[in-house]
């Protein structure tokens, strides 16, 4: 396990090997060094240092609040943070300072975590690259890794190194980059169609989407209320479990949270063997667009389970091919509705036009939203028109039910978890990525992830191995609703088997060696 | 704020309270079902009013009007429908606004239990079927006092459906006969109120007050079973009494706690229903009746003159007494309804479906609410008729005046006088004085105890009824004297001394020989003149019956 994991640094804090302030300052220094990654929109340095100071007092008095006390964390900039600007990477909310904390943010703070800042994203989380926000694209730290650089040197075609940086995936790319570049130990993302798992896969992280209803959405600025969940990005599965333990539970401010679903705390047992486990492989996820590297890793992962005694079954999720279009209809309708409140009257951007209220609304919204957001609002409103409602919205809801039932049937057939790819391929260079428009990209990139959101299931992307280019590839495990602990237990076992290598960013941050010590490339059991 | 220039402008307000399904009540039933539906469910055979044109032609055209109402009643609750903000009338602007009410991004609705209970209670009182599962929907439109850009309402599956409201319409020569009628209730839905816009024309700005935004409303949708302004007004008045009896809404129209939209059309009986118009935001019972009757007549005139009725929204101009088109620039709104994803279905239980061991704080039991239903106005009236032998119309009057029933019951409690006497005094004398001076019962200078004491004096024959009137008048002057004090000060006790009275009669006959002569000549009616004179001489203290008896005896001897 990596020496930079939350658990280990937490132990170091408890033993007094490092103080929260030292840890905070190291992370702040890394944030400065990696500023060019554009991972953070707002760095809350003062807040973090003050929290560190308080944490330090608690440790001195032996009153630590637990595993998260003194741990630097980052939060995607679509979670409300009291007194700290929350922009959703949109002109519409530039300068908006919420007067309250999202429940998940409050819970992290209550546990003593240090809020390092707010991370970059696609505008209102609409995208799969973290390229479409007003603060510019997020750069994937792996672009600058020793692993990737060395591979590129071997290829004579690659010349223009600096402009050939890679996207992080998205929309929680800022959170992924922040964790991947060691500027914090865990970050909150949001996951509506894969926005936490996708960048986790591209950045070599654990990206966990909890069951819908397990974690409060209060304060998360919504994309699709019926699919959004706060996501967790960490460097290992145990860390994700620690954060989940802090976040999970009913919230009186979110009526969709469930009352008594799971035992706490989320201590993950180490599975000795997997012989009692049944792993399902959905055959519909084997599609032509899937890169051969990912396909091969997927099948090796299945072989690994089988060779360790698990039952591996091919299962069918027959409505998979309708999933993306169904997601598109449901997503845009809720977007159209949720974005209606941004009218420039009370908060956020407001245009200079004052001719009439209607003209003010129109100009404000035109100036405040980018093309992607406006496009989704337009389609969503079209689907909700009286004459279209039955044909699109109601139909899409029916398909959603069928998709959810597909999963239920698979689990009822005895499968414990499903194993799928997270993305079609590893991260692509930015210049490659922007050749396609946001909608096409989202449709491609959400292909393996969004069905889970429609069914409300827990899912986690686990980094498996490096591609031929030296870039991370992740695989996704999907569990039964509210069997998050079981899912993470399986993921933890898998993580241990694959020994994914730690990103090597020494060149970038050589004077931060204290944080990075003990990080030596481990063996990769699934190496191609 | 330029106070003198501020005015409430109706424009836009109608959006909030427009029909939920956009369809027409009438249309849904047209063409065949309409007439029979309207008649079905009525408990009376009274003819519905038919309208004639102002200039009747050959073969006189009769018109029938069809009226349906949508009534918004503000739920009487300490906090709003989906947030913990307080509900209070005339609080400083924007002082009762939570983050959710202001629609700050990321906030979520949390359903107020009290509002649900109020809806269930109202549904039960209005004989509705309570849906064990109901749903919330978003209704979208842009307006400055609707910060989320949508209203949360119950379009698809409301909390209560298929009820009825029985009300009484006055009929007969002196409008003294009460005919019971019934209007069907289509549904009752829970929904959010909007904020208020204050348009400042002088500075061409609009000020927004969100205190009301998110307050819980019960929208009661009546089927188009009504046929004139008076019926509508009486039905709304009855609903108001029911809501007040239940305590589910204060239903004070002046404070906007009860607002009515009326859908109106006219047609020839037997023919399909006409095009309807909607008159919005009627906020007094009197204007409601006036607006509906005006609109009916306007439609008839329009059609008689070869015009056509537009399916439009109109407002009632109370100073001019007419309805006017609100001229929506944008024409028909498409509200783009969508299920509210942040609220799970609202599930209610009854004794049979209540899960064992359910936390009473987490569930709502319909049967339990049914047990707590108070006496409803119709039952109160029946009880009054039974218990006190009063006429049905008297019971209506007692309930219609705010506080009058309580006043009456307090008098009854404290007096030995016959209930009929009390009824007569409360409804004629007491109410007459109030009406004359335009006072509410609560502002009355006469307390129930004082009236009770006065009626006791009358009942024990201590004073005559004429003297009682005099005492009442004294009481009205608020001089803080009890009826007993007034009687003794003014020496109004009934003259019990027969000898003295005989003496008085004797001298009165002697003083008026002409009258006595007339009487003896066979004109018995002039005896009243003598009686009057004697009464006057006793300052109303003598019993007129006794005076008459003495006089007759003397005359015949």
PDB file of N, CA, C and O in Angstrom, chain A residues 80 96 99-100 217-222 225 252-256 333-334 337-338 340-342 345-347 361 365 381 384-386 389 393, chain B residues 11 21-22 99 102-110 138 140 142-144 147-150 210 330 334 336-339 341-344 362:
ATOM      1  N   UNK A  80     -21.817  23.270  -2.138  1.00  0.00           N
ATOM      2  CA  UNK A  80     -21.870  24.547  -1.441  1.00  0.00           C
ATOM      3  C   UNK A  80     -20.921  24.538  -0.258  1.00  0.00           C
ATOM      4  O   UNK A  80     -20.921  23.590   0.536  1.00  0.00           O
ATOM      5  N   UNK A  96     -20.425  33.744  -6.581  1.00  0.00           N
ATOM      6  CA  UNK A  96     -21.479  33.307  -5.648  1.00  0.00           C
ATOM      7  C   UNK A  96     -20.849  32.657  -4.410  1.00  0.00           C
ATOM      8  O   UNK A  96     -20.092  31.688  -4.528  1.00  0.00           O
ATOM      9  N   UNK A  99     -24.177  30.662   1.683  1.00  0.00           N
ATOM     10  CA  UNK A  99     -24.227  30.912   3.121  1.00  0.00           C
ATOM     11  C   UNK A  99     -24.286  29.627   3.947  1.00  0.00           C
ATOM     12  O   UNK A  99     -24.485  29.673   5.150  1.00  0.00           O
ATOM     13  N   UNK A 100     -24.151  28.486   3.286  1.00  0.00           N
ATOM     14  CA  UNK A 100     -24.250  27.228   4.052  1.00  0.00           C
ATOM     15  C   UNK A 100     -23.339  26.169   3.443  1.00  0.00           C
ATOM     16  O   UNK A 100     -22.942  26.281   2.277  1.00  0.00           O
ATOM     17  N   UNK A 217     -27.396  14.592  -0.617  1.00  0.00           N
ATOM     18  CA  UNK A 217     -27.146  15.497  -1.733  1.00  0.00           C
ATOM     19  C   UNK A 217     -27.373  16.952  -1.330  1.00  0.00           C
ATOM     20  O   UNK A 217     -27.210  17.852  -2.153  1.00  0.00           O
ATOM     21  N   UNK A 218     -27.794  17.188  -0.115  1.00  0.00           N
ATOM     22  CA  UNK A 218     -28.093  18.560   0.287  1.00  0.00           C
ATOM     23  C   UNK A 218     -26.854  19.433   0.134  1.00  0.00           C
ATOM     24  O   UNK A 218     -25.805  19.121   0.710  1.00  0.00           O
ATOM     25  N   UNK A 219     -26.975  20.472  -0.656  1.00  0.00           N
ATOM     26  CA  UNK A 219     -25.839  21.362  -0.876  1.00  0.00           C
ATOM     27  C   UNK A 219     -25.042  21.045  -2.123  1.00  0.00           C
ATOM     28  O   UNK A 219     -24.207  21.833  -2.540  1.00  0.00           O
ATOM     29  N   UNK A 220     -25.292  19.876  -2.709  1.00  0.00           N
ATOM     30  CA  UNK A 220     -24.687  19.561  -4.007  1.00  0.00           C
ATOM     31  C   UNK A 220     -25.542  20.252  -5.070  1.00  0.00           C
ATOM     32  O   UNK A 220     -26.742  19.995  -5.167  1.00  0.00           O
ATOM     33  N   UNK A 221     -24.943  21.152  -5.814  1.00  0.00           N
ATOM     34  CA  UNK A 221     -25.722  21.871  -6.828  1.00  0.00           C
ATOM     35  C   UNK A 221     -26.065  20.875  -7.927  1.00  0.00           C
ATOM     36  O   UNK A 221     -25.178  20.284  -8.536  1.00  0.00           O
ATOM     37  N   UNK A 222     -27.353  20.635  -8.117  1.00  0.00           N
ATOM     38  CA  UNK A 222     -27.746  19.439  -8.855  1.00  0.00           C
ATOM     39  C   UNK A 222     -27.519  19.531 -10.360  1.00  0.00           C
ATOM     40  O   UNK A 222     -27.591  20.589 -10.958  1.00  0.00           O
ATOM     41  N   UNK A 225     -31.187  15.389 -10.217  1.00  0.00           N
ATOM     42  CA  UNK A 225     -31.459  15.024  -8.819  1.00  0.00           C
ATOM     43  C   UNK A 225     -31.650  13.534  -8.608  1.00  0.00           C
ATOM     44  O   UNK A 225     -31.282  12.990  -7.591  1.00  0.00           O
ATOM     45  N   UNK A 252     -31.792  14.767   7.448  1.00  0.00           N
ATOM     46  CA  UNK A 252     -33.141  15.338   7.449  1.00  0.00           C
ATOM     47  C   UNK A 252     -33.331  16.395   6.364  1.00  0.00           C
ATOM     48  O   UNK A 252     -34.469  16.708   6.015  1.00  0.00           O
ATOM     49  N   UNK A 253     -32.232  16.910   5.821  1.00  0.00           N
ATOM     50  CA  UNK A 253     -32.365  17.928   4.778  1.00  0.00           C
ATOM     51  C   UNK A 253     -32.453  17.321   3.382  1.00  0.00           C
ATOM     52  O   UNK A 253     -32.591  18.057   2.404  1.00  0.00           O
ATOM     53  N   UNK A 254     -32.297  16.012   3.273  1.00  0.00           N
ATOM     54  CA  UNK A 254     -32.438  15.343   1.979  1.00  0.00           C
ATOM     55  C   UNK A 254     -33.405  14.179   2.147  1.00  0.00           C
ATOM     56  O   UNK A 254     -33.060  13.127   2.683  1.00  0.00           O
ATOM     57  N   UNK A 255     -34.626  14.385   1.652  1.00  0.00           N
ATOM     58  CA  UNK A 255     -35.694  13.383   1.851  1.00  0.00           C
ATOM     59  C   UNK A 255     -35.453  12.108   1.061  1.00  0.00           C
ATOM     60  O   UNK A 255     -36.204  11.148   1.211  1.00  0.00           O
ATOM     61  N   UNK A 256     -34.449  12.100   0.196  1.00  0.00           N
ATOM     62  CA  UNK A 256     -34.191  10.867  -0.557  1.00  0.00           C
ATOM     63  C   UNK A 256     -33.108  10.022   0.106  1.00  0.00           C
ATOM     64  O   UNK A 256     -32.746   8.976  -0.416  1.00  0.00           O
ATOM     65  N   UNK A 333     -33.919  16.764 -19.182  1.00  0.00           N
ATOM     66  CA  UNK A 333     -35.168  17.285 -18.613  1.00  0.00           C
ATOM     67  C   UNK A 333     -34.931  17.823 -17.206  1.00  0.00           C
ATOM     68  O   UNK A 333     -35.382  18.922 -16.876  1.00  0.00           O
ATOM     69  N   UNK A 334     -34.206  17.063 -16.404  1.00  0.00           N
ATOM     70  CA  UNK A 334     -33.953  17.565 -15.048  1.00  0.00           C
ATOM     71  C   UNK A 334     -33.036  18.785 -15.084  1.00  0.00           C
ATOM     72  O   UNK A 334     -33.174  19.704 -14.267  1.00  0.00           O
ATOM     73  N   UNK A 337     -35.058  21.829 -15.800  1.00  0.00           N
ATOM     74  CA  UNK A 337     -35.802  22.232 -14.614  1.00  0.00           C
ATOM     75  C   UNK A 337     -34.873  22.852 -13.557  1.00  0.00           C
ATOM     76  O   UNK A 337     -35.140  23.928 -13.029  1.00  0.00           O
ATOM     77  N   UNK A 338     -33.767  22.165 -13.281  1.00  0.00           N
ATOM     78  CA  UNK A 338     -32.870  22.639 -12.225  1.00  0.00           C
ATOM     79  C   UNK A 338     -32.211  23.974 -12.557  1.00  0.00           C
ATOM     80  O   UNK A 338     -31.877  24.741 -11.656  1.00  0.00           O
ATOM     81  N   UNK A 340     -33.596  26.377 -14.053  1.00  0.00           N
ATOM     82  CA  UNK A 340     -34.585  27.459 -14.147  1.00  0.00           C
ATOM     83  C   UNK A 340     -34.366  28.524 -13.076  1.00  0.00           C
ATOM     84  O   UNK A 340     -34.741  29.677 -13.254  1.00  0.00           O
ATOM     85  N   UNK A 341     -33.744  28.133 -11.956  1.00  0.00           N
ATOM     86  CA  UNK A 341     -33.591  29.092 -10.864  1.00  0.00           C
ATOM     87  C   UNK A 341     -32.495  30.126 -11.146  1.00  0.00           C
ATOM     88  O   UNK A 341     -32.429  31.136 -10.455  1.00  0.00           O
ATOM     89  N   UNK A 342     -31.679  29.858 -12.131  1.00  0.00           N
ATOM     90  CA  UNK A 342     -30.593  30.813 -12.413  1.00  0.00           C
ATOM     91  C   UNK A 342     -31.128  31.897 -13.335  1.00  0.00           C
ATOM     92  O   UNK A 342     -31.063  31.795 -14.553  1.00  0.00           O
ATOM     93  N   UNK A 345     -31.741  37.091 -10.681  1.00  0.00           N
ATOM     94  CA  UNK A 345     -32.437  37.985  -9.750  1.00  0.00           C
ATOM     95  C   UNK A 345     -31.772  38.040  -8.387  1.00  0.00           C
ATOM     96  O   UNK A 345     -31.531  39.108  -7.852  1.00  0.00           O
ATOM     97  N   UNK A 346     -31.525  36.862  -7.825  1.00  0.00           N
ATOM     98  CA  UNK A 346     -31.082  36.859  -6.430  1.00  0.00           C
ATOM     99  C   UNK A 346     -29.606  36.661  -6.251  1.00  0.00           C
ATOM    100  O   UNK A 346     -29.022  37.165  -5.306  1.00  0.00           O
ATOM    101  N   UNK A 347     -29.007  35.821  -7.087  1.00  0.00           N
ATOM    102  CA  UNK A 347     -27.591  35.494  -6.884  1.00  0.00           C
ATOM    103  C   UNK A 347     -26.983  35.195  -8.238  1.00  0.00           C
ATOM    104  O   UNK A 347     -27.690  35.000  -9.225  1.00  0.00           O
ATOM    105  N   UNK A 361     -33.814  38.170 -18.001  1.00  0.00           N
ATOM    106  CA  UNK A 361     -33.651  36.713 -17.873  1.00  0.00           C
ATOM    107  C   UNK A 361     -32.874  36.162 -19.064  1.00  0.00           C
ATOM    108  O   UNK A 361     -31.922  35.412 -18.921  1.00  0.00           O
ATOM    109  N   UNK A 365     -29.120  34.539 -18.876  1.00  0.00           N
ATOM    110  CA  UNK A 365     -28.927  33.109 -19.092  1.00  0.00           C
ATOM    111  C   UNK A 365     -28.044  32.845 -20.316  1.00  0.00           C
ATOM    112  O   UNK A 365     -27.285  31.879 -20.340  1.00  0.00           O
ATOM    113  N   UNK A 381     -36.250  21.059 -22.180  1.00  0.00           N
ATOM    114  CA  UNK A 381     -37.550  21.722 -22.279  1.00  0.00           C
ATOM    115  C   UNK A 381     -38.378  21.162 -23.432  1.00  0.00           C
ATOM    116  O   UNK A 381     -39.603  21.046 -23.336  1.00  0.00           O
ATOM    117  N   UNK A 384     -40.023  18.038 -22.341  1.00  0.00           N
ATOM    118  CA  UNK A 384     -41.074  18.233 -21.333  1.00  0.00           C
ATOM    119  C   UNK A 384     -42.322  18.907 -21.894  1.00  0.00           C
ATOM    120  O   UNK A 384     -43.331  18.984 -21.199  1.00  0.00           O
ATOM    121  N   UNK A 385     -42.252  19.383 -23.129  1.00  0.00           N
ATOM    122  CA  UNK A 385     -43.441  20.009 -23.698  1.00  0.00           C
ATOM    123  C   UNK A 385     -44.603  19.016 -23.655  1.00  0.00           C
ATOM    124  O   UNK A 385     -44.400  17.813 -23.811  1.00  0.00           O
ATOM    125  N   UNK A 386     -45.782  19.550 -23.486  1.00  0.00           N
ATOM    126  CA  UNK A 386     -46.968  18.704 -23.360  1.00  0.00           C
ATOM    127  C   UNK A 386     -47.056  17.660 -24.481  1.00  0.00           C
ATOM    128  O   UNK A 386     -47.354  16.500 -24.239  1.00  0.00           O
ATOM    129  N   UNK A 389     -44.100  14.986 -23.974  1.00  0.00           N
ATOM    130  CA  UNK A 389     -43.882  14.385 -22.665  1.00  0.00           C
ATOM    131  C   UNK A 389     -44.010  12.859 -22.696  1.00  0.00           C
ATOM    132  O   UNK A 389     -43.129  12.129 -22.255  1.00  0.00           O
ATOM    133  N   UNK A 393     -40.240  11.743 -22.329  1.00  0.00           N
ATOM    134  CA  UNK A 393     -39.959  11.644 -20.899  1.00  0.00           C
ATOM    135  C   UNK A 393     -40.532  10.358 -20.303  1.00  0.00           C
ATOM    136  O   UNK A 393     -39.820   9.594 -19.640  1.00  0.00           O
TER     137      UNK A 393
ATOM    138  N   UNK B  11     -50.842  41.418 -13.135  1.00  0.00           N
ATOM    139  CA  UNK B  11     -50.169  40.767 -14.253  1.00  0.00           C
ATOM    140  C   UNK B  11     -49.185  39.718 -13.741  1.00  0.00           C
ATOM    141  O   UNK B  11     -48.347  40.006 -12.901  1.00  0.00           O
ATOM    142  N   UNK B  21     -53.984  21.339 -15.054  1.00  0.00           N
ATOM    143  CA  UNK B  21     -53.852  20.469 -16.220  1.00  0.00           C
ATOM    144  C   UNK B  21     -54.092  21.216 -17.524  1.00  0.00           C
ATOM    145  O   UNK B  21     -53.996  20.641 -18.586  1.00  0.00           O
ATOM    146  N   UNK B  22     -54.390  22.482 -17.417  1.00  0.00           N
ATOM    147  CA  UNK B  22     -54.562  23.273 -18.618  1.00  0.00           C
ATOM    148  C   UNK B  22     -55.838  22.932 -19.371  1.00  0.00           C
ATOM    149  O   UNK B  22     -56.179  23.575 -20.354  1.00  0.00           O
ATOM    150  N   UNK B  99     -33.065  29.355   3.072  1.00  0.00           N
ATOM    151  CA  UNK B  99     -32.262  29.169   1.865  1.00  0.00           C
ATOM    152  C   UNK B  99     -33.083  28.439   0.807  1.00  0.00           C
ATOM    153  O   UNK B  99     -32.977  28.707  -0.386  1.00  0.00           O
ATOM    154  N   UNK B 102     -35.561  30.732  -0.893  1.00  0.00           N
ATOM    155  CA  UNK B 102     -34.896  31.627  -1.835  1.00  0.00           C
ATOM    156  C   UNK B 102     -34.315  30.847  -3.004  1.00  0.00           C
ATOM    157  O   UNK B 102     -33.682  31.412  -3.874  1.00  0.00           O
ATOM    158  N   UNK B 103     -34.527  29.523  -2.981  1.00  0.00           N
ATOM    159  CA  UNK B 103     -34.035  28.643  -4.046  1.00  0.00           C
ATOM    160  C   UNK B 103     -32.531  28.732  -4.231  1.00  0.00           C
ATOM    161  O   UNK B 103     -32.037  28.727  -5.354  1.00  0.00           O
ATOM    162  N   UNK B 104     -31.793  28.818  -3.150  1.00  0.00           N
ATOM    163  CA  UNK B 104     -30.342  28.768  -3.288  1.00  0.00           C
ATOM    164  C   UNK B 104     -29.970  27.412  -3.868  1.00  0.00           C
ATOM    165  O   UNK B 104     -30.571  26.398  -3.517  1.00  0.00           O
ATOM    166  N   UNK B 105     -28.974  27.388  -4.753  1.00  0.00           N
ATOM    167  CA  UNK B 105     -28.620  26.120  -5.389  1.00  0.00           C
ATOM    168  C   UNK B 105     -28.226  25.067  -4.350  1.00  0.00           C
ATOM    169  O   UNK B 105     -27.519  25.393  -3.395  1.00  0.00           O
ATOM    170  N   UNK B 106     -28.687  23.854  -4.568  1.00  0.00           N
ATOM    171  CA  UNK B 106     -28.324  22.750  -3.690  1.00  0.00           C
ATOM    172  C   UNK B 106     -29.289  22.499  -2.550  1.00  0.00           C
ATOM    173  O   UNK B 106     -29.183  21.502  -1.856  1.00  0.00           O
ATOM    174  N   UNK B 107     -30.250  23.407  -2.343  1.00  0.00           N
ATOM    175  CA  UNK B 107     -31.220  23.189  -1.269  1.00  0.00           C
ATOM    176  C   UNK B 107     -32.308  22.228  -1.746  1.00  0.00           C
ATOM    177  O   UNK B 107     -32.588  22.134  -2.928  1.00  0.00           O
ATOM    178  N   UNK B 108     -32.910  21.516  -0.794  1.00  0.00           N
ATOM    179  CA  UNK B 108     -33.885  20.482  -1.134  1.00  0.00           C
ATOM    180  C   UNK B 108     -35.155  20.659  -0.297  1.00  0.00           C
ATOM    181  O   UNK B 108     -35.092  21.153   0.824  1.00  0.00           O
ATOM    182  N   UNK B 109     -36.295  20.249  -0.838  1.00  0.00           N
ATOM    183  CA  UNK B 109     -37.540  20.367  -0.082  1.00  0.00           C
ATOM    184  C   UNK B 109     -37.679  19.267   0.975  1.00  0.00           C
ATOM    185  O   UNK B 109     -37.285  18.130   0.748  1.00  0.00           O
ATOM    186  N   UNK B 110     -38.217  19.643   2.121  1.00  0.00           N
ATOM    187  CA  UNK B 110     -38.535  18.651   3.156  1.00  0.00           C
ATOM    188  C   UNK B 110     -40.001  18.882   3.544  1.00  0.00           C
ATOM    189  O   UNK B 110     -40.363  19.959   4.003  1.00  0.00           O
ATOM    190  N   UNK B 138     -43.294  19.299 -10.517  1.00  0.00           N
ATOM    191  CA  UNK B 138     -42.826  20.668 -10.730  1.00  0.00           C
ATOM    192  C   UNK B 138     -43.605  21.273 -11.886  1.00  0.00           C
ATOM    193  O   UNK B 138     -43.771  20.644 -12.924  1.00  0.00           O
ATOM    194  N   UNK B 140     -43.428  24.539 -14.241  1.00  0.00           N
ATOM    195  CA  UNK B 140     -42.415  25.548 -14.576  1.00  0.00           C
ATOM    196  C   UNK B 140     -43.007  26.806 -15.189  1.00  0.00           C
ATOM    197  O   UNK B 140     -43.836  26.733 -16.094  1.00  0.00           O
ATOM    198  N   UNK B 142     -41.441  31.156 -15.593  1.00  0.00           N
ATOM    199  CA  UNK B 142     -40.516  32.173 -15.104  1.00  0.00           C
ATOM    200  C   UNK B 142     -41.309  33.334 -14.551  1.00  0.00           C
ATOM    201  O   UNK B 142     -42.115  33.942 -15.253  1.00  0.00           O
ATOM    202  N   UNK B 143     -41.118  33.632 -13.313  1.00  0.00           N
ATOM    203  CA  UNK B 143     -41.679  34.852 -12.770  1.00  0.00           C
ATOM    204  C   UNK B 143     -40.836  35.266 -11.573  1.00  0.00           C
ATOM    205  O   UNK B 143     -40.315  34.422 -10.850  1.00  0.00           O
ATOM    206  N   UNK B 144     -40.717  36.574 -11.406  1.00  0.00           N
ATOM    207  CA  UNK B 144     -39.750  37.068 -10.421  1.00  0.00           C
ATOM    208  C   UNK B 144     -40.048  36.606  -9.001  1.00  0.00           C
ATOM    209  O   UNK B 144     -39.139  36.433  -8.203  1.00  0.00           O
ATOM    210  N   UNK B 147     -38.856  31.980  -7.198  1.00  0.00           N
ATOM    211  CA  UNK B 147     -37.401  31.963  -7.368  1.00  0.00           C
ATOM    212  C   UNK B 147     -36.840  30.685  -8.000  1.00  0.00           C
ATOM    213  O   UNK B 147     -35.803  30.746  -8.633  1.00  0.00           O
ATOM    214  N   UNK B 148     -37.497  29.546  -7.821  1.00  0.00           N
ATOM    215  CA  UNK B 148     -36.938  28.317  -8.389  1.00  0.00           C
ATOM    216  C   UNK B 148     -37.217  28.191  -9.882  1.00  0.00           C
ATOM    217  O   UNK B 148     -36.629  27.361 -10.563  1.00  0.00           O
ATOM    218  N   UNK B 149     -38.126  29.008 -10.391  1.00  0.00           N
ATOM    219  CA  UNK B 149     -38.538  28.837 -11.786  1.00  0.00           C
ATOM    220  C   UNK B 149     -39.573  27.733 -11.934  1.00  0.00           C
ATOM    221  O   UNK B 149     -39.977  27.393 -13.032  1.00  0.00           O
ATOM    222  N   UNK B 150     -39.962  27.139 -10.817  1.00  0.00           N
ATOM    223  CA  UNK B 150     -41.056  26.167 -10.838  1.00  0.00           C
ATOM    224  C   UNK B 150     -41.730  26.149  -9.475  1.00  0.00           C
ATOM    225  O   UNK B 150     -41.144  26.547  -8.472  1.00  0.00           O
ATOM    226  N   UNK B 210     -40.363  37.541  -0.493  1.00  0.00           N
ATOM    227  CA  UNK B 210     -40.466  36.076  -0.526  1.00  0.00           C
ATOM    228  C   UNK B 210     -41.044  35.493   0.764  1.00  0.00           C
ATOM    229  O   UNK B 210     -40.997  34.291   0.963  1.00  0.00           O
ATOM    230  N   UNK B 330     -47.881  36.205 -24.062  1.00  0.00           N
ATOM    231  CA  UNK B 330     -47.279  34.994 -24.604  1.00  0.00           C
ATOM    232  C   UNK B 330     -48.295  33.898 -24.904  1.00  0.00           C
ATOM    233  O   UNK B 330     -47.922  32.800 -25.272  1.00  0.00           O
ATOM    234  N   UNK B 334     -46.958  26.588 -21.563  1.00  0.00           N
ATOM    235  CA  UNK B 334     -46.753  25.155 -21.388  1.00  0.00           C
ATOM    236  C   UNK B 334     -45.922  25.016 -20.121  1.00  0.00           C
ATOM    237  O   UNK B 334     -44.775  25.442 -20.069  1.00  0.00           O
ATOM    238  N   UNK B 336     -44.626  22.552 -18.671  1.00  0.00           N
ATOM    239  CA  UNK B 336     -43.565  21.517 -18.685  1.00  0.00           C
ATOM    240  C   UNK B 336     -43.501  20.766 -17.344  1.00  0.00           C
ATOM    241  O   UNK B 336     -42.467  20.739 -16.661  1.00  0.00           O
ATOM    242  N   UNK B 337     -44.631  20.176 -16.977  1.00  0.00           N
ATOM    243  CA  UNK B 337     -44.696  19.427 -15.717  1.00  0.00           C
ATOM    244  C   UNK B 337     -43.676  18.300 -15.703  1.00  0.00           C
ATOM    245  O   UNK B 337     -43.410  17.679 -16.717  1.00  0.00           O
ATOM    246  N   UNK B 338     -43.154  18.064 -14.522  1.00  0.00           N
ATOM    247  CA  UNK B 338     -42.169  17.005 -14.355  1.00  0.00           C
ATOM    248  C   UNK B 338     -42.259  16.492 -12.922  1.00  0.00           C
ATOM    249  O   UNK B 338     -42.518  17.279 -12.016  1.00  0.00           O
ATOM    250  N   UNK B 339     -42.076  15.195 -12.693  1.00  0.00           N
ATOM    251  CA  UNK B 339     -42.115  14.719 -11.303  1.00  0.00           C
ATOM    252  C   UNK B 339     -41.028  15.412 -10.479  1.00  0.00           C
ATOM    253  O   UNK B 339     -39.938  15.641 -10.987  1.00  0.00           O
ATOM    254  N   UNK B 341     -38.161  15.240  -8.321  1.00  0.00           N
ATOM    255  CA  UNK B 341     -37.296  14.097  -7.997  1.00  0.00           C
ATOM    256  C   UNK B 341     -36.778  14.109  -6.568  1.00  0.00           C
ATOM    257  O   UNK B 341     -36.286  13.086  -6.102  1.00  0.00           O
ATOM    258  N   UNK B 342     -36.905  15.236  -5.883  1.00  0.00           N
ATOM    259  CA  UNK B 342     -36.329  15.316  -4.546  1.00  0.00           C
ATOM    260  C   UNK B 342     -37.296  14.919  -3.433  1.00  0.00           C
ATOM    261  O   UNK B 342     -36.929  14.955  -2.264  1.00  0.00           O
ATOM    262  N   UNK B 343     -38.528  14.580  -3.823  1.00  0.00           N
ATOM    263  CA  UNK B 343     -39.493  14.143  -2.818  1.00  0.00           C
ATOM    264  C   UNK B 343     -40.002  12.752  -3.174  1.00  0.00           C
ATOM    265  O   UNK B 343     -40.580  12.557  -4.231  1.00  0.00           O
ATOM    266  N   UNK B 344     -39.801  11.806  -2.298  1.00  0.00           N
ATOM    267  CA  UNK B 344     -40.341  10.473  -2.560  1.00  0.00           C
ATOM    268  C   UNK B 344     -41.867  10.541  -2.540  1.00  0.00           C
ATOM    269  O   UNK B 344     -42.442  11.511  -2.041  1.00  0.00           O
ATOM    270  N   UNK B 362     -43.104   9.133  12.071  1.00  0.00           N
ATOM    271  CA  UNK B 362     -42.711   8.972  10.670  1.00  0.00           C
ATOM    272  C   UNK B 362     -43.882   8.640   9.755  1.00  0.00           C
ATOM    273  O   UNK B 362     -43.723   8.584   8.546  1.00  0.00           O
TER     274      UNK B 362
END
